PDB file of C-alpha atoms and ligand atoms in Angstrom:
ATOM      1  CA  MET L 107      10.288 -15.682  14.052  1.00 35.00           C
ATOM      2  CA  GLN L 108       9.531 -12.249  13.248  1.00 39.00           C
ATOM      3  CA  LYS L 109       5.988 -11.273  13.491  1.00 42.00           C
ATOM      4  CA  LYS L 110       5.446 -10.289   9.807  1.00 43.00           C
ATOM      5  CA  LYS L 111       6.695 -13.787   8.791  1.00 41.00           C
ATOM      6  CA  VAL L 112       4.073 -15.230  11.258  1.00 43.00           C
ATOM      7  CA  ILE L 113       1.348 -13.297   9.702  1.00 46.00           C
ATOM      8  CA  LEU L 114       2.315 -14.253   6.195  1.00 43.00           C
ATOM      9  CA  ILE L 115       2.465 -18.046   7.375  1.00 46.00           C
ATOM     10  CA  PHE L 116      -0.844 -17.488   9.058  1.00 52.00           C
ATOM     11  CA  LEU L 117      -2.514 -15.912   5.991  1.00 50.00           C
ATOM     12  CA  GLY L 118      -1.219 -18.664   3.899  1.00 47.00           C
ATOM     13  CA  ILE L 119      -2.621 -21.281   6.002  1.00 51.00           C
ATOM     14  CA  LEU L 120      -6.028 -19.530   5.715  1.00 52.00           C
ATOM     15  CA  ALA L 121      -5.543 -19.226   1.993  1.00 48.00           C
ATOM     16  CA  MET L 122      -5.126 -22.889   1.920  1.00 49.00           C
ATOM     17  CA  LEU L 123      -8.308 -23.422   4.047  1.00 49.00           C
ATOM     18  CA  ASN L 124     -10.128 -21.214   1.346  1.00 46.00           C
ATOM     19  CA  ILE L 125      -9.805 -24.372  -0.974  1.00 39.00           C
ATOM     20  CA  LEU L 126     -11.091 -26.635   1.663  1.00 41.00           C
ATOM     21  CA  ALA L 127     -14.016 -24.416   2.295  1.00 40.00           C
ATOM     22  CA  TRP L 128     -14.599 -24.137  -1.515  1.00 38.00           C
ATOM     23  CA  ILE L 129     -15.020 -27.885  -1.661  1.00 36.00           C
ATOM     24  CA  ALA L 130     -17.322 -27.807   1.475  1.00 38.00           C
ATOM     25  CA  VAL L 131     -19.469 -25.320  -0.223  1.00 40.00           C
ATOM     26  CA  LEU L 132     -19.822 -27.452  -3.216  1.00 36.00           C
ATOM     27  CA  ASP L 133     -21.089 -30.422  -0.933  1.00 42.00           C
ATOM     28  CA  LEU L 134     -24.805 -30.650  -2.193  1.00 37.00           C
ATOM     29  CA  SER L 135     -25.681 -32.959   0.822  1.00 44.00           C
ATOM     30  CA  GLY L 136     -26.789 -29.725   2.826  1.00 47.00           C
ATOM     31  CA  GLN L 137     -25.229 -30.880   6.027  1.00 49.00           C
ATOM     32  CA  LYS L 138     -22.696 -28.153   6.284  1.00 78.00           C
ATOM     33  CA  PHE L 139     -23.646 -25.180   8.206  1.00 94.00           C
ATOM     34  CA  LEU L 140     -22.056 -22.405  10.147  1.00 96.00           C
ATOM     35  CA  GLU L 141     -22.630 -22.913  13.856  1.00 97.00           C
ATOM     36  CA  VAL L 142     -22.152 -20.229  16.456  1.00 98.00           C
ATOM     37  CA  THR L 143     -22.780 -21.147  20.123  1.00 98.00           C
ATOM     38  CA  PHE L 144     -22.949 -18.303  22.800  1.00 98.00           C
ATOM     39  CA  PHE L 145     -21.904 -20.146  25.842  1.00 98.00           C
ATOM     40  CA  ASP L 146     -23.517 -19.620  29.284  1.00 98.00           C
ATOM     41  CA  VAL L 147     -20.291 -19.130  31.313  1.00 98.00           C
ATOM     42  CA  GLY L 148     -21.769 -16.932  33.908  1.00 97.00           C
ATOM     43  CA  GLN L 149     -20.816 -13.200  34.091  1.00 98.00           C
ATOM     44  CA  GLY L 150     -18.538 -13.132  30.975  1.00 98.00           C
ATOM     45  CA  ASP L 151     -18.316 -13.749  27.263  1.00 98.00           C
ATOM     46  CA  SER L 152     -17.314 -16.804  25.529  1.00 98.00           C
ATOM     47  CA  SER L 153     -18.570 -17.831  21.919  1.00 98.00           C
ATOM     48  CA  PHE L 154     -17.716 -20.836  19.839  1.00 98.00           C
ATOM     49  CA  ILE L 155     -17.689 -20.917  16.049  1.00 98.00           C
ATOM     50  CA  GLU L 156     -17.532 -23.955  13.744  1.00 96.00           C
ATOM     51  CA  THR L 157     -17.255 -23.350  10.166  1.00 95.00           C
ATOM     52  CA  PRO L 158     -18.840 -25.476   7.321  1.00 92.00           C
ATOM     53  CA  ASN L 159     -15.200 -26.857   6.788  1.00 89.00           C
ATOM     54  CA  GLY L 160     -14.575 -27.538  10.543  1.00 92.00           C
ATOM     55  CA  PHE L 161     -12.521 -24.449  11.360  1.00 95.00           C
ATOM     56  CA  GLN L 162     -12.979 -23.864  15.085  1.00 97.00           C
ATOM     57  CA  ILE L 163     -12.815 -20.426  16.577  1.00 98.00           C
ATOM     58  CA  LEU L 164     -13.210 -19.159  20.123  1.00 98.00           C
ATOM     59  CA  ILE L 165     -14.040 -15.532  20.668  1.00 98.00           C
ATOM     60  CA  ASP L 166     -13.079 -14.964  24.509  1.00 98.00           C
ATOM     61  CA  GLY L 167     -13.181 -17.654  27.222  1.00 98.00           C
ATOM     62  CA  GLY L 168     -15.349 -16.297  29.857  1.00 98.00           C
ATOM     63  CA  PRO L 169     -14.286 -15.797  33.594  1.00 98.00           C
ATOM     64  CA  SER L 170     -13.412 -19.299  34.521  1.00 98.00           C
ATOM     65  CA  SER L 171     -12.689 -22.916  33.559  1.00 98.00           C
ATOM     66  CA  LYS L 172     -16.309 -23.492  32.876  1.00 98.00           C
ATOM     67  CA  VAL L 173     -15.472 -22.892  29.092  1.00 98.00           C
ATOM     68  CA  LEU L 174     -13.537 -26.303  29.200  1.00 98.00           C
ATOM     69  CA  GLU L 175     -16.861 -28.018  30.255  1.00 98.00           C
ATOM     70  CA  LYS L 176     -18.706 -26.193  27.342  1.00 98.00           C
ATOM     71  CA  LEU L 177     -16.140 -27.163  24.842  1.00 98.00           C
ATOM     72  CA  GLY L 178     -16.115 -30.670  26.057  1.00 97.00           C
ATOM     73  CA  LYS L 179     -19.542 -30.959  25.038  1.00 95.00           C
ATOM     74  CA  LYS L 180     -19.060 -29.260  21.665  1.00 94.00           C
ATOM     75  CA  MET L 181     -16.112 -31.046  20.480  1.00 94.00           C
ATOM     76  CA  PRO L 182     -15.455 -34.840  20.207  1.00 93.00           C
ATOM     77  CA  PHE L 183     -13.136 -35.982  22.943  1.00 93.00           C
ATOM     78  CA  TRP L 184     -10.164 -36.768  20.439  1.00 95.00           C
ATOM     79  CA  ASP L 185     -10.280 -33.170  19.201  1.00 96.00           C
ATOM     80  CA  ARG L 186      -7.740 -31.282  21.429  1.00 96.00           C
ATOM     81  CA  SER L 187      -7.134 -28.315  19.124  1.00 97.00           C
ATOM     82  CA  ILE L 188      -8.638 -25.067  18.423  1.00 97.00           C
ATOM     83  CA  ASP L 189      -7.567 -23.425  15.334  1.00 97.00           C
ATOM     84  CA  LEU L 190      -8.054 -19.653  16.327  1.00 97.00           C
ATOM     85  CA  ILE L 191      -8.780 -17.688  19.495  1.00 98.00           C
ATOM     86  CA  ILE L 192      -9.996 -14.086  19.208  1.00 98.00           C
ATOM     87  CA  SER L 193      -9.322 -12.341  22.496  1.00 98.00           C
ATOM     88  CA  SER L 194     -11.575  -9.200  22.631  1.00 98.00           C
ATOM     89  CA  HIS L 195      -9.788  -7.654  25.374  1.00 97.00           C
ATOM     90  CA  PRO L 196      -7.842  -8.598  28.425  1.00 96.00           C
ATOM     91  CA  ASP L 197     -10.482  -8.043  31.153  1.00 97.00           C
ATOM     92  CA  PRO L 198     -10.742 -11.301  33.517  1.00 97.00           C
ATOM     93  CA  ASP L 199     -14.368 -11.836  32.534  1.00 98.00           C
ATOM     94  CA  HIS L 200     -13.079 -12.707  28.967  1.00 98.00           C
ATOM     95  CA  LEU L 201      -9.599 -13.804  29.505  1.00 98.00           C
ATOM     96  CA  LEU L 202      -9.344 -16.082  32.564  1.00 98.00           C
ATOM     97  CA  GLY L 203     -11.035 -18.964  30.597  1.00 98.00           C
ATOM     98  CA  LEU L 204      -8.652 -18.608  27.634  1.00 98.00           C
ATOM     99  CA  ILE L 205      -5.905 -19.335  30.104  1.00 98.00           C
ATOM    100  CA  ASP L 206      -7.448 -22.824  30.793  1.00 98.00           C
ATOM    101  CA  VAL L 207      -8.158 -23.392  27.083  1.00 98.00           C
ATOM    102  CA  SER L 208      -4.566 -22.732  26.396  1.00 98.00           C
ATOM    103  CA  LYS L 209      -3.436 -25.239  29.012  1.00 98.00           C
ATOM    104  CA  ASN L 210      -5.690 -27.804  27.687  1.00 98.00           C
ATOM    105  CA  TYR L 211      -5.882 -27.489  23.823  1.00 98.00           C
ATOM    106  CA  LYS L 212      -3.363 -26.852  21.153  1.00 97.00           C
ATOM    107  CA  VAL L 213      -4.159 -23.434  19.917  1.00 98.00           C
ATOM    108  CA  GLY L 214      -3.493 -22.268  16.082  1.00 97.00           C
ATOM    109  CA  ALA L 215      -3.100 -18.755  16.692  1.00 97.00           C
ATOM    110  CA  VAL L 216      -4.401 -15.916  18.875  1.00 97.00           C
ATOM    111  CA  VAL L 217      -5.767 -12.740  17.661  1.00 97.00           C
ATOM    112  CA  THR L 218      -5.638  -9.585  20.163  1.00 97.00           C
ATOM    113  CA  ASN L 219      -6.023  -5.940  20.070  1.00 97.00           C
ATOM    114  CA  GLY L 220      -2.262  -5.574  21.059  1.00 97.00           C
ATOM    115  CA  THR L 221      -2.980  -3.994  24.407  1.00 97.00           C
ATOM    116  CA  VAL L 222      -0.579  -4.788  27.286  1.00 96.00           C
ATOM    117  CA  SER L 223      -1.109  -5.178  30.986  1.00 94.00           C
ATOM    118  CA  SER L 224       0.973  -5.969  34.135  1.00 94.00           C
ATOM    119  CA  ARG L 225      -2.023  -7.934  35.557  1.00 95.00           C
ATOM    120  CA  PRO L 226      -1.088 -11.466  36.595  1.00 96.00           C
ATOM    121  CA  GLU L 227      -3.702 -13.099  34.390  1.00 96.00           C
ATOM    122  CA  PHE L 228      -2.593 -11.234  31.189  1.00 96.00           C
ATOM    123  CA  LEU L 229       1.138 -12.081  31.981  1.00 97.00           C
ATOM    124  CA  GLU L 230       0.147 -15.788  32.652  1.00 98.00           C
ATOM    125  CA  PHE L 231      -1.705 -15.932  29.299  1.00 98.00           C
ATOM    126  CA  LYS L 232       1.245 -14.219  27.387  1.00 97.00           C
ATOM    127  CA  ASN L 233       3.779 -16.588  28.868  1.00 97.00           C
ATOM    128  CA  LEU L 234       1.529 -19.633  28.099  1.00 97.00           C
ATOM    129  CA  LEU L 235       1.491 -18.692  24.482  1.00 97.00           C
ATOM    130  CA  GLU L 236       5.158 -18.068  24.186  1.00 97.00           C
ATOM    131  CA  LYS L 237       5.903 -21.436  25.800  1.00 97.00           C
ATOM    132  CA  ASN L 238       3.516 -23.320  23.508  1.00 97.00           C
ATOM    133  CA  LYS L 239       4.851 -21.149  20.781  1.00 97.00           C
ATOM    134  CA  VAL L 240       1.348 -19.938  19.668  1.00 97.00           C
ATOM    135  CA  PRO L 241       1.363 -17.142  17.212  1.00 96.00           C
ATOM    136  CA  LEU L 242       0.066 -13.952  18.569  1.00 96.00           C
ATOM    137  CA  ILE L 243      -1.359 -11.753  15.956  1.00 96.00           C
ATOM    138  CA  VAL L 244      -2.261  -8.247  16.478  1.00 96.00           C
ATOM    139  CA  LEU L 245      -5.360  -7.047  14.337  1.00 95.00           C
ATOM    140  CA  LYS L 246      -6.288  -3.629  13.711  1.00 95.00           C
ATOM    141  CA  LYS L 247      -9.270  -1.907  12.237  1.00 96.00           C
ATOM    142  CA  ASN L 248     -10.092  -2.910   8.802  1.00 95.00           C
ATOM    143  CA  ASN L 249      -7.844  -6.107   8.962  1.00 96.00           C
ATOM    144  CA  GLN L 250      -9.764  -9.110   7.773  1.00 95.00           C
ATOM    145  CA  ILE L 251      -9.432 -12.867   8.363  1.00 94.00           C
ATOM    146  CA  LEU L 252     -10.719 -14.857   5.404  1.00 93.00           C
ATOM    147  CA  ILE L 253     -11.680 -18.306   6.923  1.00 90.00           C
ATOM    148  CA  GLY L 254     -13.183 -19.732   3.611  1.00 82.00           C
ATOM    149  CA  GLU L 255     -15.343 -19.127   0.660  1.00 77.00           C
ATOM    150  CA  ASN L 256     -17.609 -16.220   1.634  1.00 90.00           C
ATOM    151  CA  LEU L 257     -16.615 -16.477   5.260  1.00 95.00           C
ATOM    152  CA  TYR L 258     -14.714 -13.712   6.864  1.00 96.00           C
ATOM    153  CA  PHE L 259     -14.040 -11.603   9.782  1.00 96.00           C
ATOM    154  CA  LYS L 260     -13.671  -7.928   9.403  1.00 97.00           C
ATOM    155  CA  ILE L 261     -12.230  -5.885  12.344  1.00 97.00           C
ATOM    156  CA  LEU L 262     -14.346  -2.869  12.926  1.00 98.00           C
ATOM    157  CA  ALA L 263     -12.761  -1.702  16.114  1.00 97.00           C
ATOM    158  CA  PRO L 264     -10.825  -0.663  18.247  1.00 97.00           C
ATOM    159  CA  LEU L 265     -10.733   2.661  16.404  1.00 96.00           C
ATOM    160  CA  GLU L 266      -7.379   3.515  17.857  1.00 94.00           C
ATOM    161  CA  ASP L 267      -4.124   1.772  17.636  1.00 96.00           C
ATOM    162  CA  PHE L 268      -3.720   0.135  21.105  1.00 95.00           C
ATOM    163  CA  GLU L 269      -0.671  -1.892  20.179  1.00 96.00           C
ATOM    164  CA  GLY L 270       1.816  -1.879  23.110  1.00 96.00           C
ATOM    165  CA  ARG L 271      -0.341   0.380  25.171  1.00 95.00           C
ATOM    166  CA  GLU L 272      -1.548  -0.315  28.677  1.00 93.00           C
ATOM    167  CA  VAL L 273      -4.992   1.591  29.162  1.00 91.00           C
ATOM    168  CA  ALA L 274      -6.945   2.325  32.075  1.00 88.00           C
ATOM    169  CA  ASP L 275     -10.293   0.981  30.665  1.00 92.00           C
ATOM    170  CA  PHE L 276      -9.751  -2.033  28.385  1.00 96.00           C
ATOM    171  CA  ASN L 277     -13.293  -2.034  27.364  1.00 96.00           C
ATOM    172  CA  SER L 278     -12.586   0.891  24.779  1.00 95.00           C
ATOM    173  CA  SER L 279      -9.919  -1.212  23.303  1.00 97.00           C
ATOM    174  CA  SER L 280     -12.426  -4.062  22.672  1.00 98.00           C
ATOM    175  CA  ILE L 281     -12.204  -5.921  19.239  1.00 98.00           C
ATOM    176  CA  VAL L 282     -15.307  -5.368  17.331  1.00 98.00           C
ATOM    177  CA  ALA L 283     -15.491  -8.051  14.756  1.00 98.00           C
ATOM    178  CA  LYS L 284     -18.270  -8.726  11.971  1.00 98.00           C
ATOM    179  CA  MET L 285     -18.393 -12.110  10.841  1.00 98.00           C
ATOM    180  CA  GLY L 286     -19.893 -12.638   7.403  1.00 97.00           C
ATOM    181  CA  TYR L 287     -21.009 -15.905   5.868  1.00 97.00           C
ATOM    182  CA  TYR L 288     -22.766 -15.540   2.456  1.00 96.00           C
ATOM    183  CA  LYS L 289     -25.752 -13.278   3.194  1.00 96.00           C
ATOM    184  CA  SER L 290     -25.688 -13.815   7.006  1.00 97.00           C
ATOM    185  CA  ALA L 291     -23.770 -11.682   9.260  1.00 98.00           C
ATOM    186  CA  PHE L 292     -22.883 -11.727  13.084  1.00 98.00           C
ATOM    187  CA  LEU L 293     -21.550  -8.668  15.053  1.00 98.00           C
ATOM    188  CA  PHE L 294     -19.257  -9.520  18.121  1.00 98.00           C
ATOM    189  CA  MET L 295     -18.986  -6.310  20.309  1.00 98.00           C
ATOM    190  CA  GLY L 296     -16.792  -7.351  23.106  1.00 98.00           C
ATOM    191  CA  ASP L 297     -17.427  -4.860  25.875  1.00 98.00           C
ATOM    192  CA  THR L 298     -16.982  -1.813  23.768  1.00 97.00           C
ATOM    193  CA  PRO L 299     -18.674   1.300  25.099  1.00 97.00           C
ATOM    194  CA  LYS L 300     -21.435   3.658  23.619  1.00 97.00           C
ATOM    195  CA  SER L 301     -19.006   6.236  22.424  1.00 97.00           C
ATOM    196  CA  VAL L 302     -17.294   3.514  19.981  1.00 97.00           C
ATOM    197  CA  GLU L 303     -20.774   2.237  18.836  1.00 97.00           C
ATOM    198  CA  GLU L 304     -21.808   5.920  17.898  1.00 97.00           C
ATOM    199  CA  ASP L 305     -18.442   6.386  16.021  1.00 98.00           C
ATOM    200  CA  LEU L 306     -18.951   3.175  14.296  1.00 98.00           C
ATOM    201  CA  VAL L 307     -22.339   4.424  13.076  1.00 98.00           C
ATOM    202  CA  LEU L 308     -20.989   7.815  11.806  1.00 97.00           C
ATOM    203  CA  GLU L 309     -18.108   6.171  10.098  1.00 95.00           C
ATOM    204  CA  ASP L 310     -19.948   3.639   7.826  1.00 94.00           C
ATOM    205  CA  GLY L 311     -23.316   2.435   9.329  1.00 95.00           C
ATOM    206  CA  ALA L 312     -23.891   0.343   6.151  1.00 96.00           C
ATOM    207  CA  LEU L 313     -20.964  -1.974   7.090  1.00 97.00           C
ATOM    208  CA  LEU L 314     -22.716  -2.629  10.536  1.00 98.00           C
ATOM    209  CA  ASP L 315     -26.022  -4.334   9.144  1.00 98.00           C
ATOM    210  CA  SER L 316     -26.001  -7.833  10.805  1.00 98.00           C
ATOM    211  CA  ASP L 317     -28.527 -10.598  11.400  1.00 98.00           C
ATOM    212  CA  VAL L 318     -27.183 -11.310  15.010  1.00 98.00           C
ATOM    213  CA  LEU L 319     -25.781  -8.751  17.531  1.00 98.00           C
ATOM    214  CA  LYS L 320     -23.640 -10.008  20.420  1.00 98.00           C
ATOM    215  CA  VAL L 321     -24.596  -6.960  22.700  1.00 98.00           C
ATOM    216  CA  ALA L 322     -21.718  -5.102  24.046  1.00 98.00           C
ATOM    217  CA  HIS L 323     -20.604  -5.273  27.802  1.00 98.00           C
ATOM    218  CA  HIS L 324     -23.256  -7.878  28.986  1.00 97.00           C
ATOM    219  CA  GLY L 325     -25.940  -5.383  28.407  1.00 96.00           C
ATOM    220  CA  SER L 326     -24.645  -2.323  30.433  1.00 96.00           C
ATOM    221  CA  LYS L 327     -26.225   0.837  29.907  1.00 94.00           C
ATOM    222  CA  THR L 328     -22.719   2.309  29.339  1.00 94.00           C
ATOM    223  CA  ALA L 329     -22.790   0.359  26.128  1.00 93.00           C
ATOM    224  CA  LYS L 330     -26.315   1.301  25.063  1.00 92.00           C
ATOM    225  CA  SER L 331     -26.681   3.397  21.907  1.00 95.00           C
ATOM    226  CA  GLU L 332     -30.096   3.490  20.148  1.00 96.00           C
ATOM    227  CA  ILE L 333     -28.749   4.816  16.825  1.00 97.00           C
ATOM    228  CA  PHE L 334     -26.379   1.862  16.880  1.00 98.00           C
ATOM    229  CA  TYR L 335     -29.123  -0.541  17.335  1.00 97.00           C
ATOM    230  CA  GLU L 336     -31.311   0.874  14.803  1.00 97.00           C
ATOM    231  CA  THR L 337     -28.456   0.875  12.269  1.00 98.00           C
ATOM    232  CA  VAL L 338     -27.151  -2.707  12.883  1.00 98.00           C
ATOM    233  CA  SER L 339     -30.882  -3.585  12.749  1.00 98.00           C
ATOM    234  CA  PRO L 340     -30.221  -7.352  13.846  1.00 98.00           C
ATOM    235  CA  LYS L 341     -33.201  -9.823  14.037  1.00 97.00           C
ATOM    236  CA  PHE L 342     -31.546 -11.245  17.195  1.00 97.00           C
ATOM    237  CA  ALA L 343     -29.503  -9.848  19.989  1.00 98.00           C
ATOM    238  CA  ILE L 344     -27.637 -12.145  22.302  1.00 98.00           C
ATOM    239  CA  ILE L 345     -26.669 -10.889  25.949  1.00 98.00           C
ATOM    240  CA  GLN L 346     -24.031 -12.946  27.737  1.00 98.00           C
ATOM    241  CA  VAL L 347     -24.603 -12.322  31.400  1.00 97.00           C
ATOM    242  CA  GLY L 348     -24.354 -14.083  34.702  1.00 97.00           C
ATOM    243  CA  LEU L 349     -27.586 -14.740  36.790  1.00 95.00           C
ATOM    244  CA  ASN L 350     -28.053 -12.219  39.375  1.00 94.00           C
ATOM    245  CA  ASN L 351     -24.704 -10.596  38.764  1.00 95.00           C
ATOM    246  CA  GLN L 352     -23.580  -7.732  40.937  1.00 95.00           C
ATOM    247  CA  TYR L 353     -23.489  -5.341  38.149  1.00 95.00           C
ATOM    248  CA  GLY L 354     -27.182  -5.410  37.388  1.00 94.00           C
ATOM    249  CA  HIS L 355     -26.585  -6.402  33.959  1.00 96.00           C
ATOM    250  CA  PRO L 356     -28.450  -6.280  31.634  1.00 97.00           C
ATOM    251  CA  HIS L 357     -29.703  -2.894  32.355  1.00 96.00           C
ATOM    252  CA  GLN L 358     -33.434  -2.340  31.820  1.00 97.00           C
ATOM    253  CA  GLU L 359     -32.918   0.500  29.599  1.00 97.00           C
ATOM    254  CA  VAL L 360     -30.907  -1.590  27.084  1.00 97.00           C
ATOM    255  CA  LEU L 361     -33.530  -4.283  27.058  1.00 97.00           C
ATOM    256  CA  GLU L 362     -36.325  -1.627  26.275  1.00 97.00           C
ATOM    257  CA  ALA L 363     -34.099   0.022  23.662  1.00 97.00           C
ATOM    258  CA  LEU L 364     -33.675  -3.339  21.871  1.00 97.00           C
ATOM    259  CA  ALA L 365     -37.357  -4.060  22.014  1.00 97.00           C
ATOM    260  CA  LYS L 366     -38.206  -0.575  20.647  1.00 97.00           C
ATOM    261  CA  TYR L 367     -36.419  -1.523  17.454  1.00 97.00           C
ATOM    262  CA  GLY L 368     -38.077  -4.987  17.214  1.00 96.00           C
ATOM    263  CA  ILE L 369     -34.907  -6.914  18.034  1.00 97.00           C
ATOM    264  CA  TYR L 370     -35.653 -10.331  19.664  1.00 96.00           C
ATOM    265  CA  THR L 371     -33.367 -10.477  22.558  1.00 97.00           C
ATOM    266  CA  MET L 372     -32.053 -13.856  24.171  1.00 97.00           C
ATOM    267  CA  ARG L 373     -29.950 -13.984  27.520  1.00 97.00           C
ATOM    268  CA  THR L 374     -27.474 -16.759  28.474  1.00 97.00           C
ATOM    269  CA  ASP L 375     -28.616 -16.279  32.005  1.00 97.00           C
ATOM    270  CA  GLN L 376     -32.084 -17.310  30.882  1.00 96.00           C
ATOM    271  CA  GLU L 377     -31.644 -19.618  27.997  1.00 95.00           C
ATOM    272  CA  GLY L 378     -28.326 -21.328  28.785  1.00 96.00           C
ATOM    273  CA  ASP L 379     -26.186 -21.744  25.732  1.00 97.00           C
ATOM    274  CA  ILE L 380     -27.580 -20.311  22.544  1.00 97.00           C
ATOM    275  CA  LYS L 381     -26.745 -21.858  19.390  1.00 97.00           C
ATOM    276  CA  ILE L 382     -27.278 -20.138  15.876  1.00 97.00           C
ATOM    277  CA  ILE L 383     -26.999 -22.187  12.833  1.00 97.00           C
ATOM    278  CA  SER L 384     -26.671 -20.313   9.424  1.00 97.00           C
ATOM    279  CA  ASP L 385     -26.962 -21.808   5.967  1.00 95.00           C
ATOM    280  CA  GLY L 386     -25.739 -18.516   4.510  1.00 94.00           C
ATOM    281  CA  GLU L 387     -29.006 -16.894   4.546  1.00 93.00           C
ATOM    282  CA  ASN L 388     -31.510 -18.521   7.049  1.00 95.00           C
ATOM    283  CA  LEU L 389     -30.956 -18.828  10.539  1.00 96.00           C
ATOM    284  CA  LYS L 390     -32.049 -21.452  13.190  1.00 95.00           C
ATOM    285  CA  ILE L 391     -31.895 -20.899  16.936  1.00 94.00           C
ATOM    286  CA  LEU L 392     -31.545 -23.491  19.427  1.00 92.00           C
ATOM    287  CA  SER L 393     -31.393 -22.941  23.309  1.00 88.00           C
ATOM    288  CA  ASN L 394     -32.564 -24.712  26.348  1.00 81.00           C
ATOM    289  CA  ASN L 395     -35.971 -22.985  26.149  1.00 78.00           C
ATOM    290  CA  LYS L 396     -36.447 -22.359  22.458  1.00 77.00           C
ATOM    291  CA  THR L 397     -36.078 -23.681  19.063  1.00 83.00           C
ATOM    292  CA  PHE L 398     -37.112 -21.579  15.990  1.00 83.00           C
TER     293      PHE L 398
HETATM  294 ZN1  LIG I 124     -16.873  -8.144  30.040  1.00 88.59          ZN
END
């Protein structure tokens, strides 16, 4: 099937889901919320999103099969499908778990930044998707995914077009996506570097405004931009990081900069899985150590 056709079908499915979401929004029982869980998968990123209408999205899969254990706890045993995977970039600490997920779950579609690689894990993931006939969708800056009424993803980066390109440093090709749900917003940064954070501020700072920031690159100082933190002005920052990792993440300078702007920071190496529930305006945080 031609890629264009696949995208049209995909967008068609999403348009249908709009109607479902609209019904969900009208449910006055107040039981339907957006749930975002930042998994503790060691040194790597993996976040699971369940929308009010039951659409399930996984952003990255972490460095190992640990993500399967996490999904097993989040999803009922009979639910063997994930609607959408967003692969921020193909570094192993984000990609390896996605291979396990693709072997164990029926995946609706995969969104990537379009980069290519000759690394074995990249080829294995690509072959698995082809074998399972999973639509692969390359999204670029300013593309949007509409999941339902007032629930969207907007792709803010990569700033360049990386489709078909093999780059030396995949971090700079990371998908940066803002997820908006009514008045609440989450910003997923992948491992994007400081230079991209600063360019995003220069381009359209107002667009960055979010309640929750998934801090770029596990809190590495190579991703620390104070002007970016000030512009995003999140209430909460999440750092997905492995306990006693060999890189020294998160760097002290990043923690200090976040604190300077009054941003409450939580780390998966200290909190375990961090769940944030949004009713479209208010957030509730649940982790092993905290509930507020
Ligand atoms: Zn990473």
